[in-house]
Each structure stands twice: as structure tokens, then as C-alpha cells.
């Protein structure tokens, strides 16, 4: 017997217990730290039990082969056809931290691009039949140009092949939503909506504003109350940094007072500092983003959210912040924008250096760019080869790598996500008897 090299082990608690997460098979359990040490030091004395089974392997198993097989099956045998659509780069707001800050004038949806995108999604279903087609609309603001957006969402719904199941979702600032549009969204199988509220009214209104500087808090709260009555899954993202983190408690008070606690899934997120003008980041800010203090902020916010009975994502991959699998390596994951440009990452969208094709010219986007992204899955960076988080990280987020000024295929290590932050979130959920799925 041997301990799997994909066991990520937490720091011991005061009473000597550790959490172990197997990043390949996603097993998760708590053990006495001495038991885990014995897996490595005295493996012949260890007896397999249902609890330790996911963390042990026969001596003969070649774990690198096992991982390669696992990654390839995720790449080619998943049952999802994943399409993110950016209908507009422009936006009716000017949020101070927006990723898209420098991209607002890169274009908007046209009737021609609606027709081409709908046709391309039809073509993709021929190539990848009988999948769960998941379509995500984001932007810019996807609901600008309302009638063309409606043609797009309806065109995709009406073009679903027999044997394919459809689930659509939208990430929106919410300001353009009304009841009529919500009913339309529901009818097009848009079953998930994500809105954003960044703390209490003063904090939110200082960050998420109309171009004239007016805040959007009241509008978004009113829309949120409508959305929860119509759409089955509602995410509320809370972007925070050192300026607004302390106001999140007041936002929770307001959500509680409105009875929204169990009707929404909260998604706190650290604000990423982006400066696309020079196509690099304020490196120091980016590094600080997850400095020890920032991890502590995240943990405190997450704990309060769970403690107060609000819902959070409970899938193990999302709790530990798994980076892989994502669309970058999947044979059937794409982001397409209003110009018809196709990317393998929904964060690199709008940066033409990373596009893999253009569907206004040719639906076939499966050339060198596509192949390079897929093949990079098994090109493990040297420093990652023996990292226990490799199966859920695979060298890190490609967008993170580009943001830090490196090349698309360079490693980008955010190990603390899987260790400090991941284990702290798991611990919080376990303490509150919330099942991790
Ligand atoms: C770029 S927006 C586009 C969709 C829509 N306009 C909206 O605001 O939801 C997509 C998501 O990114 C988040 N976001 C934008 N800039 C960010 C940043 N610098 N750091 C973290 N999240 C950011 C927004 O809160 C939103 O949830
Ligand atoms: S609403 Fe969305 S796209 Fe518009 S400025 Fe804010 S974060 Fe950016
Ligand atoms: S980038 Fe870091 S966490 Fe990810 S596999 Fe490599 S060493 Fe591990």
C-alpha cells in the first residue's frame, strides 16, 4: 500500500486532527494526524477501511498514468457543451474595478452576429451530440440591445437538438431587468441569474455606478427581489477589497430583513486589480490580493455568511477553488463574442492575441490555437509534477498567468487557494453540518 500522491493534507488542529482531500478522486475526510503519517511511514501496518480507501493505493499503481487518464477523460468524455457568449463589450455602468474597464468600445451584438452565433451553436451540437448545452451570457452588459439579446437567447433555445439538454444562465448588473424580461428569460430556460452587490448602500454605490456617478444599489435590490420569484437559481456576487469588506455585515442585515437568506447563493469574491491599458497588472496589488491578510478577510466574510444561515456553493470543486477542469482544456468549451471571435477562456475574451478563430468567417475553429490549448493539459510544468493539488490545478489559471505578465502556458501558482482558504471553507461547512457534494 502507499498513500496517494494527490492527498492534500491540512495543518493539524489543536487536538491533532487533519483534513485530507484527494484532488484526483475528490475524497474528503478527517483523520488523526498520526494515522496519516502512518500511511507514509508504516504502510504495511495500515488496514483499508471505507474511510481511508480514497487516500490509499496499491504499490503497483502508476499515479502519473492514472492522472493522465483522468485528465484525458475529463477533456474528451465530459457530457457538457459549454458556450459563454459576450453579446456586448459596452456597458451602461462604470464600476470602478471592472475587468472590462478599457474594453467598452470593442463592439456590440448585431443581427448578423446573432444569426452566426445561433448557427454555430447548432453546428457545435452536430459535433458534440447528446450533451448538456450550458450557455452563459456575460459582458460588458449582456442585456443592452434588448431585442437582439432576446433573438439570441430564443434562437439558441429553439435550435436545441433532440438528445441535447439546455441550461442557460446570465451574469448581469441587473439594472435593465423588468418583469417582462424575467418571464422571457424563464421561458428560454435561463434558470440561473447572477447579480452583484458590493456591501451596504454607501459601499456599493461608491463602486458600482452609472456613468454620471449615481449608485445602483436601490435598483439592484429591487430587481433581486423580482428575480428570486421567477428564476430558480440566483447567485449574488459580493466583490470586496479593503475598502468595503467591513460593510458586508450590513448587506447581510438588509438581505435578511427582506427574507432573502435562503433564496440566493452568495458568492464573495476578492476584487482583482486589472490594468489592461498597458496589458499588464499592477503586480504588487495583484500579489497582495491574496496576501495573508486578504485570505483572512475572505475567511471572515465566508464564516459570517455561513454562520448567519445564507447559502453558498457546496460542490467540493467550487469549495476548494479547483481551477481544472475549465473550458481551456475541454474539447467542448468556448467563449464567443459579438465580433464572432472565439476564445478558450472567458477571461481572456476581448484580447485578440488569444483568439482561436472567428465564426463570422468560418465555423471551424479547431485549428492550431485550439489544439495548443487542449494539448497543454498534459504538459505539466516541472515545479508542479509532485504537487498534491496538480489534478485540480494543472499549473494554475491561464488568465492569472497572462495577468502576471507571463505567457499563456506558464504556470501560475495560487496554492493557498487549495490549502489555507479551501480547508478553512471546508471546516466552516462541516462545523455547520452543511453537506459538501
Ligand atoms: C465583467 S462582469 C460582466 C457582466 C455584468 N456586467 C455584471 O456586472 O455582472 C462579470 C462579473 O465580473 C465581476 N467583476 C468585474 N470586474 C471585477 C474585478 N476587477 N474583480 C472581481 N470581479 C469583477 C462582476 O461583479 C461580475 O460578476
Ligand atoms: S456592470 Fe459589469 S461590465 Fe459593467 S462596468 Fe460593472 S462589472 Fe463592468
Ligand atoms: S501551480 Fe502551484 S498549486 Fe498548481 S499544480 Fe503547480 S505547484 Fe501545484
Short mmCIF file of C-alpha atoms and ligand atoms in Angstrom, two decimals:
data_model
loop_
_atom_site.label_atom_id
_atom_site.label_comp_id
_atom_site.label_asym_id
_atom_site.label_seq_id
_atom_site.Cartn_x
_atom_site.Cartn_y
_atom_site.Cartn_z
CA UNK A 1 0.00 0.00 0.00
CA UNK A 2 1.01 3.61 -0.43
CA UNK A 3 -0.57 6.99 0.26
CA UNK A 4 -1.81 8.68 -2.90
CA UNK A 5 0.43 11.50 -4.01
CA UNK A 6 -2.70 13.55 -4.67
CA UNK A 7 -3.61 13.75 -0.96
CA UNK A 8 -3.69 17.41 0.11
CA UNK A 9 -3.38 17.48 3.91
CA UNK A 10 -4.43 20.40 6.12
CA UNK A 11 -2.46 21.79 9.05
CA UNK A 12 -3.34 19.88 12.25
CA UNK A 13 -5.90 21.33 14.62
CA UNK A 14 -5.15 21.73 18.35
CA UNK A 15 -6.47 18.23 19.02
CA UNK A 16 -4.22 16.71 16.37
CA UNK A 17 -6.74 16.11 13.60
CA UNK A 18 -6.17 16.84 9.91
CA UNK A 19 -8.45 17.07 6.91
CA UNK A 20 -7.34 15.13 3.85
CA UNK A 21 -8.63 15.92 0.37
CA UNK A 22 -7.70 13.71 -2.56
CA UNK A 23 -7.52 16.05 -5.52
CA UNK A 24 -7.90 13.22 -8.05
CA UNK A 25 -10.93 11.31 -6.78
CA UNK A 26 -12.25 14.20 -4.59
CA UNK A 27 -12.35 12.06 -1.43
CA UNK A 28 -12.54 14.17 1.74
CA UNK A 29 -12.26 13.01 5.37
CA UNK A 30 -10.86 13.93 8.75
CA UNK A 31 -8.22 11.77 10.49
CA UNK A 32 -5.94 11.73 13.46
CA UNK A 33 -2.70 13.18 12.14
CA UNK A 34 -0.75 10.07 13.32
CA UNK A 35 -2.90 7.83 11.11
CA UNK A 36 -2.00 9.90 8.08
CA UNK A 37 1.70 9.85 8.98
CA UNK A 38 1.48 6.05 9.22
CA UNK A 39 0.24 5.86 5.59
CA UNK A 40 3.71 7.09 4.55
CA UNK A 41 5.91 5.72 7.33
CA UNK A 42 4.47 2.25 8.06
CA UNK A 43 2.20 1.45 5.12
CA UNK A 44 2.36 -2.33 5.73
CA UNK A 45 0.54 -1.87 9.07
CA UNK A 46 -2.34 0.08 7.54
CA UNK A 47 -5.68 -1.68 7.01
CA UNK A 48 -8.01 -0.38 4.36
CA UNK A 49 -11.29 0.90 5.77
CA UNK A 50 -14.18 2.62 3.95
CA UNK A 51 -12.88 5.90 5.39
CA UNK A 52 -9.25 5.72 4.28
CA UNK A 53 -9.92 3.90 0.98
CA UNK A 54 -9.92 7.05 -1.26
CA UNK A 55 -6.48 8.05 0.04
CA UNK A 56 -4.54 4.79 -0.43
CA UNK A 57 -3.40 2.87 -3.49
CA UNK A 58 -1.77 -0.43 -4.31
CA UNK A 59 2.05 -0.19 -4.63
CA UNK A 60 1.89 -1.18 -8.27
CA UNK A 61 -0.33 1.75 -9.37
CA UNK A 62 1.46 4.30 -11.58
CA UNK A 63 -0.12 7.51 -10.39
CA UNK A 64 1.14 9.65 -13.25
CA UNK A 65 -0.60 7.31 -15.70
CA UNK A 66 -3.71 7.39 -13.55
CA UNK A 67 -3.70 11.19 -13.59
CA UNK A 68 -3.12 11.40 -17.35
CA UNK A 69 -6.03 9.02 -17.92
CA UNK A 70 -8.26 11.00 -15.54
CA UNK A 71 -7.42 14.35 -17.20
CA UNK A 72 -7.96 12.98 -20.70
CA UNK A 73 -11.35 11.58 -19.77
CA UNK A 74 -12.36 14.95 -18.33
CA UNK A 75 -11.15 16.54 -21.54
CA UNK A 76 -12.88 14.25 -24.01
CA UNK A 77 -15.56 12.30 -22.15
CA UNK A 78 -17.39 15.03 -20.31
CA UNK A 79 -21.05 15.39 -21.13
CA UNK A 80 -21.13 19.18 -21.36
CA UNK A 81 -21.12 21.55 -24.32
CA UNK A 82 -20.13 24.79 -22.67
CA UNK A 83 -20.61 28.09 -24.54
CA UNK A 84 -20.05 31.52 -22.98
CA UNK A 85 -21.36 34.43 -25.05
CA UNK A 86 -20.32 38.08 -24.75
CA UNK A 87 -23.08 39.87 -26.66
CA UNK A 88 -21.73 43.34 -25.82
CA UNK A 89 -18.46 44.81 -24.66
CA UNK A 90 -20.22 48.07 -23.81
CA UNK A 91 -21.99 48.71 -20.56
CA UNK A 92 -24.46 51.14 -19.03
CA UNK A 93 -22.38 51.23 -15.81
CA UNK A 94 -18.85 52.26 -14.95
CA UNK A 95 -17.88 50.08 -11.99
CA UNK A 96 -14.60 51.36 -10.66
CA UNK A 97 -12.83 47.97 -10.67
CA UNK A 98 -14.32 46.39 -13.78
CA UNK A 99 -12.29 43.82 -15.72
CA UNK A 100 -13.69 45.37 -18.87
CA UNK A 101 -12.79 48.95 -17.99
CA UNK A 102 -10.76 49.52 -21.11
CA UNK A 103 -12.87 47.46 -23.48
CA UNK A 104 -16.23 49.21 -23.52
CA UNK A 105 -15.93 50.29 -27.14
CA UNK A 106 -14.92 46.93 -28.60
CA UNK A 107 -18.32 46.29 -30.10
CA UNK A 108 -21.89 45.13 -29.58
CA UNK A 109 -24.18 42.45 -30.91
CA UNK A 110 -25.60 42.83 -34.45
CA UNK A 111 -28.29 40.86 -36.28
CA UNK A 112 -25.59 39.18 -38.34
CA UNK A 113 -23.66 38.04 -35.25
CA UNK A 114 -26.90 36.77 -33.64
CA UNK A 115 -27.55 34.62 -36.72
CA UNK A 116 -23.96 33.37 -36.87
CA UNK A 117 -23.80 32.52 -33.15
CA UNK A 118 -27.13 30.65 -33.29
CA UNK A 119 -25.93 28.80 -36.41
CA UNK A 120 -22.60 27.97 -34.78
CA UNK A 121 -24.26 26.57 -31.64
CA UNK A 122 -26.30 24.36 -33.99
CA UNK A 123 -23.07 23.24 -35.73
CA UNK A 124 -21.43 22.51 -32.35
CA UNK A 125 -24.34 20.26 -31.40
CA UNK A 126 -23.67 18.17 -34.53
CA UNK A 127 -20.02 17.83 -33.47
CA UNK A 128 -20.83 17.19 -29.80
CA UNK A 129 -24.20 15.43 -29.78
CA UNK A 130 -26.31 14.48 -26.75
CA UNK A 131 -24.60 16.86 -24.34
CA UNK A 132 -25.83 19.21 -21.66
CA UNK A 133 -25.61 22.51 -23.52
CA UNK A 134 -24.80 25.20 -20.95
CA UNK A 135 -24.90 28.75 -22.29
CA UNK A 136 -23.68 31.67 -20.17
CA UNK A 137 -24.27 35.30 -21.20
CA UNK A 138 -21.87 37.87 -19.79
CA UNK A 139 -20.15 41.03 -20.95
CA UNK A 140 -19.94 44.07 -20.80
CA UNK A 141 -23.62 44.15 -20.06
CA UNK A 142 -25.41 41.33 -21.90
CA UNK A 143 -28.85 42.95 -21.61
CA UNK A 144 -28.03 46.16 -23.51
CA UNK A 145 -29.58 45.82 -27.02
CA UNK A 146 -32.52 44.01 -25.50
CA UNK A 147 -34.30 42.88 -28.64
CA UNK A 148 -31.17 41.35 -30.20
CA UNK A 149 -30.38 39.63 -26.90
CA UNK A 150 -33.90 38.18 -26.94
CA UNK A 151 -33.43 36.91 -30.51
CA UNK A 152 -30.16 35.29 -29.48
CA UNK A 153 -31.48 33.53 -26.36
CA UNK A 154 -34.65 32.38 -28.17
CA UNK A 155 -32.67 31.30 -31.26
CA UNK A 156 -30.46 29.09 -29.12
CA UNK A 157 -33.40 27.61 -27.25
CA UNK A 158 -35.34 26.90 -30.42
CA UNK A 159 -32.28 25.32 -32.05
CA UNK A 160 -31.68 22.69 -29.36
CA UNK A 161 -31.23 19.25 -30.92
CA UNK A 162 -33.12 16.23 -29.76
CA UNK A 163 -30.96 14.44 -27.17
CA UNK A 164 -29.32 17.71 -26.05
CA UNK A 165 -30.47 19.33 -22.81
CA UNK A 166 -30.25 23.10 -22.42
CA UNK A 167 -29.47 25.24 -19.43
CA UNK A 168 -28.90 28.98 -19.94
CA UNK A 169 -27.62 31.48 -17.38
CA UNK A 170 -26.82 35.16 -17.28
CA UNK A 171 -24.34 37.33 -15.41
CA UNK A 172 -25.78 40.84 -15.40
CA UNK A 173 -25.62 44.07 -13.45
CA UNK A 174 -29.40 43.74 -13.20
CA UNK A 175 -30.28 47.38 -13.85
CA UNK A 176 -32.08 46.63 -17.15
CA UNK A 177 -34.23 43.78 -15.84
CA UNK A 178 -38.00 44.07 -15.56
CA UNK A 179 -40.80 41.55 -15.03
CA UNK A 180 -41.49 41.06 -18.74
CA UNK A 181 -37.83 40.27 -19.42
CA UNK A 182 -37.70 37.89 -16.45
CA UNK A 183 -40.66 35.91 -17.77
CA UNK A 184 -38.96 35.80 -21.16
CA UNK A 185 -35.71 34.56 -19.59
CA UNK A 186 -37.55 31.84 -17.69
CA UNK A 187 -39.26 30.70 -20.92
CA UNK A 188 -35.86 30.42 -22.67
CA UNK A 189 -34.61 28.09 -19.91
CA UNK A 190 -32.44 30.74 -18.34
CA UNK A 191 -32.50 29.06 -14.96
CA UNK A 192 -29.66 30.88 -13.29
CA UNK A 193 -29.04 34.62 -12.85
CA UNK A 194 -26.08 36.27 -11.14
CA UNK A 195 -26.31 39.81 -9.78
CA UNK A 196 -23.70 41.75 -7.80
CA UNK A 197 -24.00 43.80 -4.60
CA UNK A 198 -20.76 45.09 -3.10
CA UNK A 199 -21.66 45.69 0.55
CA UNK A 200 -24.10 48.20 2.06
CA UNK A 201 -25.60 51.05 0.07
CA UNK A 202 -22.73 53.52 0.64
CA UNK A 203 -20.07 50.97 -0.33
CA UNK A 204 -21.92 49.53 -3.30
CA UNK A 205 -22.79 52.98 -4.60
CA UNK A 206 -19.16 54.04 -4.44
CA UNK A 207 -18.11 51.11 -6.63
CA UNK A 208 -20.98 50.25 -8.99
CA UNK A 209 -22.23 53.43 -10.63
CA UNK A 210 -23.89 54.82 -13.73
CA UNK A 211 -21.58 56.98 -15.90
CA UNK A 212 -22.94 60.08 -14.08
CA UNK A 213 -21.68 58.69 -10.78
CA UNK A 214 -25.12 57.75 -9.40
CA UNK A 215 -25.12 54.46 -7.47
CA UNK A 216 -27.14 51.37 -8.42
CA UNK A 217 -27.85 49.81 -5.01
CA UNK A 218 -31.58 50.54 -4.77
CA UNK A 219 -32.21 49.40 -8.32
CA UNK A 220 -30.32 46.11 -7.86
CA UNK A 221 -32.03 45.30 -4.55
CA UNK A 222 -35.45 45.85 -6.15
CA UNK A 223 -34.51 43.68 -9.13
CA UNK A 224 -33.11 40.95 -6.85
CA UNK A 225 -36.49 40.67 -5.15
CA UNK A 226 -38.16 40.18 -8.54
CA UNK A 227 -35.56 37.69 -9.78
CA UNK A 228 -35.89 35.31 -6.83
CA UNK A 229 -39.61 34.97 -7.53
CA UNK A 230 -39.06 33.93 -11.16
CA UNK A 231 -35.69 32.24 -11.67
CA UNK A 232 -34.77 29.04 -9.87
CA UNK A 233 -31.08 29.64 -9.09
CA UNK A 234 -29.97 33.14 -8.10
CA UNK A 235 -26.35 33.95 -7.29
CA UNK A 236 -25.38 37.14 -5.56
CA UNK A 237 -21.75 38.03 -6.05
CA UNK A 238 -20.15 40.27 -3.45
CA UNK A 239 -16.91 41.82 -4.69
CA UNK A 240 -14.76 43.10 -1.87
CA UNK A 241 -11.46 44.73 -1.10
CA UNK A 242 -10.00 46.53 1.91
CA UNK A 243 -12.40 49.46 1.33
CA UNK A 244 -15.77 47.73 1.53
CA UNK A 245 -15.11 44.46 3.39
CA UNK A 246 -16.47 45.77 6.70
CA UNK A 247 -19.76 46.81 5.15
CA UNK A 248 -20.73 43.28 4.12
CA UNK A 249 -22.36 42.60 7.50
CA UNK A 250 -24.78 45.45 6.81
CA UNK A 251 -25.61 44.00 3.40
CA UNK A 252 -26.37 40.68 5.10
CA UNK A 253 -28.68 42.53 7.55
CA UNK A 254 -30.59 44.00 4.63
CA UNK A 255 -30.86 40.67 2.78
CA UNK A 256 -32.05 39.01 5.98
CA UNK A 257 -34.64 41.72 6.62
CA UNK A 258 -36.02 41.12 3.13
CA UNK A 259 -36.26 37.36 3.72
CA UNK A 260 -33.71 36.54 1.02
CA UNK A 261 -31.41 34.37 3.13
CA UNK A 262 -32.28 31.01 1.59
CA UNK A 263 -33.39 32.28 -1.82
CA UNK A 264 -29.93 33.26 -3.05
CA UNK A 265 -26.48 31.69 -3.17
CA UNK A 266 -23.80 34.12 -2.01
CA UNK A 267 -20.52 34.28 -3.86
CA UNK A 268 -17.95 36.53 -2.17
CA UNK A 269 -15.01 37.38 -4.43
CA UNK A 270 -11.85 39.35 -3.96
CA UNK A 271 -11.58 42.27 -6.39
CA UNK A 272 -8.86 41.65 -8.96
CA UNK A 273 -6.83 44.71 -9.85
CA UNK A 274 -6.57 44.95 -13.60
CA UNK A 275 -4.90 47.49 -15.82
CA UNK A 276 -5.42 46.50 -19.40
CA UNK A 277 -4.18 49.79 -20.81
CA UNK A 278 -0.61 48.56 -20.65
CA UNK A 279 -1.80 44.97 -20.89
CA UNK A 280 -0.26 44.02 -17.56
CA UNK A 281 -1.29 44.31 -13.94
CA UNK A 282 -0.30 46.40 -11.05
CA UNK A 283 1.74 43.43 -9.98
CA UNK A 284 2.02 44.42 -6.35
CA UNK A 285 -1.74 44.86 -5.98
CA UNK A 286 -2.30 41.52 -7.66
CA UNK A 287 0.13 39.78 -5.32
CA UNK A 288 -1.41 41.47 -2.33
CA UNK A 289 -4.81 40.35 -3.45
CA UNK A 290 -4.30 37.08 -1.65
CA UNK A 291 -1.75 38.13 0.90
CA UNK A 292 -2.21 36.58 4.33
CA UNK A 293 -4.44 39.48 5.37
CA UNK A 294 -6.66 39.11 2.32
CA UNK A 295 -7.10 35.38 2.92
CA UNK A 296 -8.07 36.21 6.50
CA UNK A 297 -10.63 38.75 5.18
CA UNK A 298 -12.10 36.16 2.85
CA UNK A 299 -12.33 33.58 5.63
CA UNK A 300 -14.03 36.05 7.99
CA UNK A 301 -16.61 37.02 5.36
CA UNK A 302 -17.27 33.42 4.36
CA UNK A 303 -17.68 32.36 8.00
CA UNK A 304 -20.16 35.13 8.71
CA UNK A 305 -22.19 34.26 5.61
CA UNK A 306 -22.46 30.59 6.58
CA UNK A 307 -22.89 31.32 10.30
CA UNK A 308 -25.89 33.54 9.56
CA UNK A 309 -27.63 30.86 7.52
CA UNK A 310 -27.02 32.18 4.00
CA UNK A 311 -26.41 29.68 1.23
CA UNK A 312 -23.05 29.19 -0.55
CA UNK A 313 -21.86 26.84 -3.30
CA UNK A 314 -21.28 23.38 -1.80
CA UNK A 315 -19.72 21.36 -4.62
CA UNK A 316 -16.27 20.23 -3.48
CA UNK A 317 -14.58 21.63 -6.59
CA UNK A 318 -16.00 25.07 -6.00
CA UNK A 319 -15.31 24.98 -2.24
CA UNK A 320 -11.62 24.19 -2.78
CA UNK A 321 -11.38 26.59 -5.74
CA UNK A 322 -10.48 23.95 -8.36
CA UNK A 323 -9.05 25.55 -11.50
CA UNK A 324 -9.16 22.41 -13.66
CA UNK A 325 -11.26 21.26 -15.43
CA UNK A 326 -12.19 24.52 -17.12
CA UNK A 327 -13.08 25.37 -20.71
CA UNK A 328 -9.44 26.00 -21.64
CA UNK A 329 -8.63 22.29 -21.82
CA UNK A 330 -12.04 20.88 -22.67
CA UNK A 331 -12.75 19.76 -26.23
CA UNK A 332 -16.22 21.30 -25.96
CA UNK A 333 -15.84 24.62 -24.11
CA UNK A 334 -15.76 28.01 -25.89
CA UNK A 335 -16.29 31.73 -25.41
CA UNK A 336 -17.59 33.71 -28.37
CA UNK A 337 -18.00 37.49 -28.56
CA UNK A 338 -20.17 39.87 -30.60
CA UNK A 339 -17.44 40.13 -33.24
CA UNK A 340 -17.54 36.36 -33.73
CA UNK A 341 -14.11 35.87 -32.15
CA UNK A 342 -13.76 32.59 -30.27
CA UNK A 343 -11.57 32.08 -27.20
CA UNK A 344 -10.78 29.17 -24.89
CA UNK A 345 -11.10 31.36 -21.78
CA UNK A 346 -13.93 33.64 -20.72
CA UNK A 347 -11.49 35.99 -19.00
CA UNK A 348 -9.14 36.43 -21.97
CA UNK A 349 -12.08 37.32 -24.23
CA UNK A 350 -11.52 40.63 -26.00
CA UNK A 351 -7.74 40.17 -26.27
CA UNK A 352 -7.31 39.17 -29.93
CA UNK A 353 -3.86 37.68 -29.30
CA UNK A 354 -5.64 34.75 -27.62
CA UNK A 355 -8.48 34.08 -30.05
CA UNK A 356 -8.61 30.70 -31.77
CA UNK A 357 -10.91 31.57 -34.67
CA UNK A 358 -13.75 33.74 -35.94
CA UNK A 359 -17.17 32.30 -36.67
CA UNK A 360 -18.30 35.17 -38.89
CA UNK A 361 -15.67 33.79 -41.30
CA UNK A 362 -15.62 30.07 -40.52
CA UNK A 363 -17.46 27.85 -38.04
CA UNK A 364 -14.44 25.57 -37.90
CA UNK A 365 -12.32 26.93 -35.04
CA UNK A 366 -10.44 23.70 -34.43
CA UNK A 367 -7.04 24.78 -35.74
CA UNK A 368 -3.62 25.24 -34.12
CA UNK A 369 -4.81 27.62 -31.41
CA UNK A 370 -7.47 25.14 -30.24
CA UNK A 371 -5.08 22.19 -30.38
CA UNK A 372 -2.37 24.04 -28.42
CA UNK A 373 -4.80 24.76 -25.57
CA UNK A 374 -6.00 21.14 -25.42
CA UNK A 375 -2.54 19.61 -25.70
CA UNK A 376 -1.19 21.81 -22.90
CA UNK A 377 -3.27 19.77 -20.43
CA UNK A 378 -0.66 17.04 -20.22
CA UNK A 379 2.40 19.30 -20.42
CA UNK A 380 2.91 19.53 -16.68
CA UNK A 381 5.30 22.29 -15.56
CA UNK A 382 8.34 20.87 -13.74
CA UNK A 383 7.57 22.59 -10.45
CA UNK A 384 4.06 21.08 -10.42
CA UNK A 385 4.90 17.45 -11.10
CA UNK A 386 4.71 16.32 -7.47
CA UNK A 387 2.29 18.91 -6.16
CA UNK A 388 -0.66 17.16 -4.44
CA UNK A 389 -3.06 19.72 -5.96
CA UNK A 390 -1.99 19.01 -9.55
CA UNK A 391 -5.24 17.23 -10.61
CA UNK A 392 -7.37 20.29 -9.72
CA UNK A 393 -4.85 22.93 -10.72
CA UNK A 394 -2.64 21.74 -13.54
CA UNK A 395 -0.34 24.72 -13.40
CA UNK A 396 -3.00 27.25 -12.46
CA UNK A 397 -5.36 29.71 -14.12
CA UNK A 398 -4.27 30.78 -17.62
CA UNK A 399 -5.78 34.24 -17.17
CA UNK A 400 -3.79 34.63 -13.94
CA UNK A 401 -0.64 33.76 -15.83
CA UNK A 402 -1.30 36.36 -18.53
CA UNK A 403 -2.30 38.96 -15.91
CA UNK A 404 1.01 38.49 -14.16
CA UNK A 405 2.82 39.35 -17.35
CA UNK A 406 3.77 35.77 -18.24
CA UNK A 407 2.93 33.70 -21.28
CA UNK A 408 -0.34 31.83 -21.74
CA UNK A 409 1.26 28.49 -20.90
CA UNK A 410 3.45 29.50 -17.94
CA UNK A 411 2.46 28.15 -14.50
CA UNK A 412 0.58 30.46 -12.17
CA UNK A 413 0.65 29.16 -8.63
CA UNK A 414 -2.10 30.03 -6.15
CA UNK A 415 -1.62 27.04 -3.88
CA UNK A 416 -3.02 28.87 -0.84
CA UNK A 417 -6.43 28.63 -2.54
CA UNK A 418 -6.45 24.86 -2.14
CA UNK A 419 -4.75 24.80 1.22
CA UNK A 420 -5.42 27.71 3.60
CA UNK A 421 -8.60 29.02 2.02
CA UNK A 422 -10.01 25.72 0.80
CA UNK A 423 -9.55 23.89 4.11
CA UNK A 424 -10.89 26.82 6.07
CA UNK A 425 -14.08 26.84 3.96
CA UNK A 426 -14.46 23.06 4.33
CA UNK A 427 -14.04 23.39 8.08
CA UNK A 428 -16.71 26.11 8.24
CA UNK A 429 -19.19 24.00 6.27
CA UNK A 430 -18.52 20.90 8.38
CA UNK A 431 -18.97 22.88 11.62
CA UNK A 432 -22.39 23.99 10.38
CA UNK A 433 -23.40 20.50 9.26
CA UNK A 434 -23.61 21.59 5.65
CA UNK A 435 -23.11 18.73 3.27
CA UNK A 436 -20.31 19.13 0.71
CA UNK A 437 -21.33 17.42 -2.54
C1 LIG B 1 -17.35 41.84 -16.14
S1 LIG B 1 -18.92 41.49 -15.40
C2 LIG B 1 -19.98 41.35 -16.83
C3 LIG B 1 -21.44 41.06 -16.51
C4 LIG B 1 -22.24 42.19 -15.90
N1 LIG B 1 -21.99 43.45 -16.49
C5 LIG B 1 -22.04 42.24 -14.41
O1 LIG B 1 -21.54 43.20 -13.88
O2 LIG B 1 -22.44 41.24 -13.78
C6 LIG B 1 -18.79 39.80 -14.88
C7 LIG B 1 -18.52 39.60 -13.40
O3 LIG B 1 -17.25 40.08 -13.10
C8 LIG B 1 -17.25 40.73 -11.85
N2 LIG B 1 -16.11 41.64 -11.89
C9 LIG B 1 -15.89 42.65 -12.73
N3 LIG B 1 -14.69 43.21 -12.52
C10 LIG B 1 -14.11 42.52 -11.50
C11 LIG B 1 -12.85 42.60 -10.82
N4 LIG B 1 -11.94 43.52 -11.14
N5 LIG B 1 -12.60 41.72 -9.83
C12 LIG B 1 -13.50 40.77 -9.49
N6 LIG B 1 -14.69 40.65 -10.10
C13 LIG B 1 -15.00 41.51 -11.09
C14 LIG B 1 -18.62 41.36 -11.79
O4 LIG B 1 -19.03 41.57 -10.46
C15 LIG B 1 -19.47 40.31 -12.47
O5 LIG B 1 -19.91 39.38 -11.50
S1 LIG B 2 -21.79 46.33 -14.81
FE1 LIG B 2 -20.38 44.63 -15.23
S2 LIG B 2 -19.43 45.11 -17.20
FE2 LIG B 2 -20.48 46.96 -16.48
S3 LIG B 2 -18.89 48.16 -15.52
FE3 LIG B 2 -19.88 46.92 -13.93
S4 LIG B 2 -18.73 44.98 -13.77
FE4 LIG B 2 -18.14 46.02 -15.68
S1 LIG B 3 0.60 25.86 -9.96
FE1 LIG B 3 1.12 25.52 -7.78
S2 LIG B 3 -0.72 24.58 -6.86
FE2 LIG B 3 -0.90 24.41 -9.10
S3 LIG B 3 -0.10 22.38 -9.62
FE3 LIG B 3 1.62 23.85 -9.82
S4 LIG B 3 2.62 23.84 -7.80
FE4 LIG B 3 0.59 22.91 -7.53
#
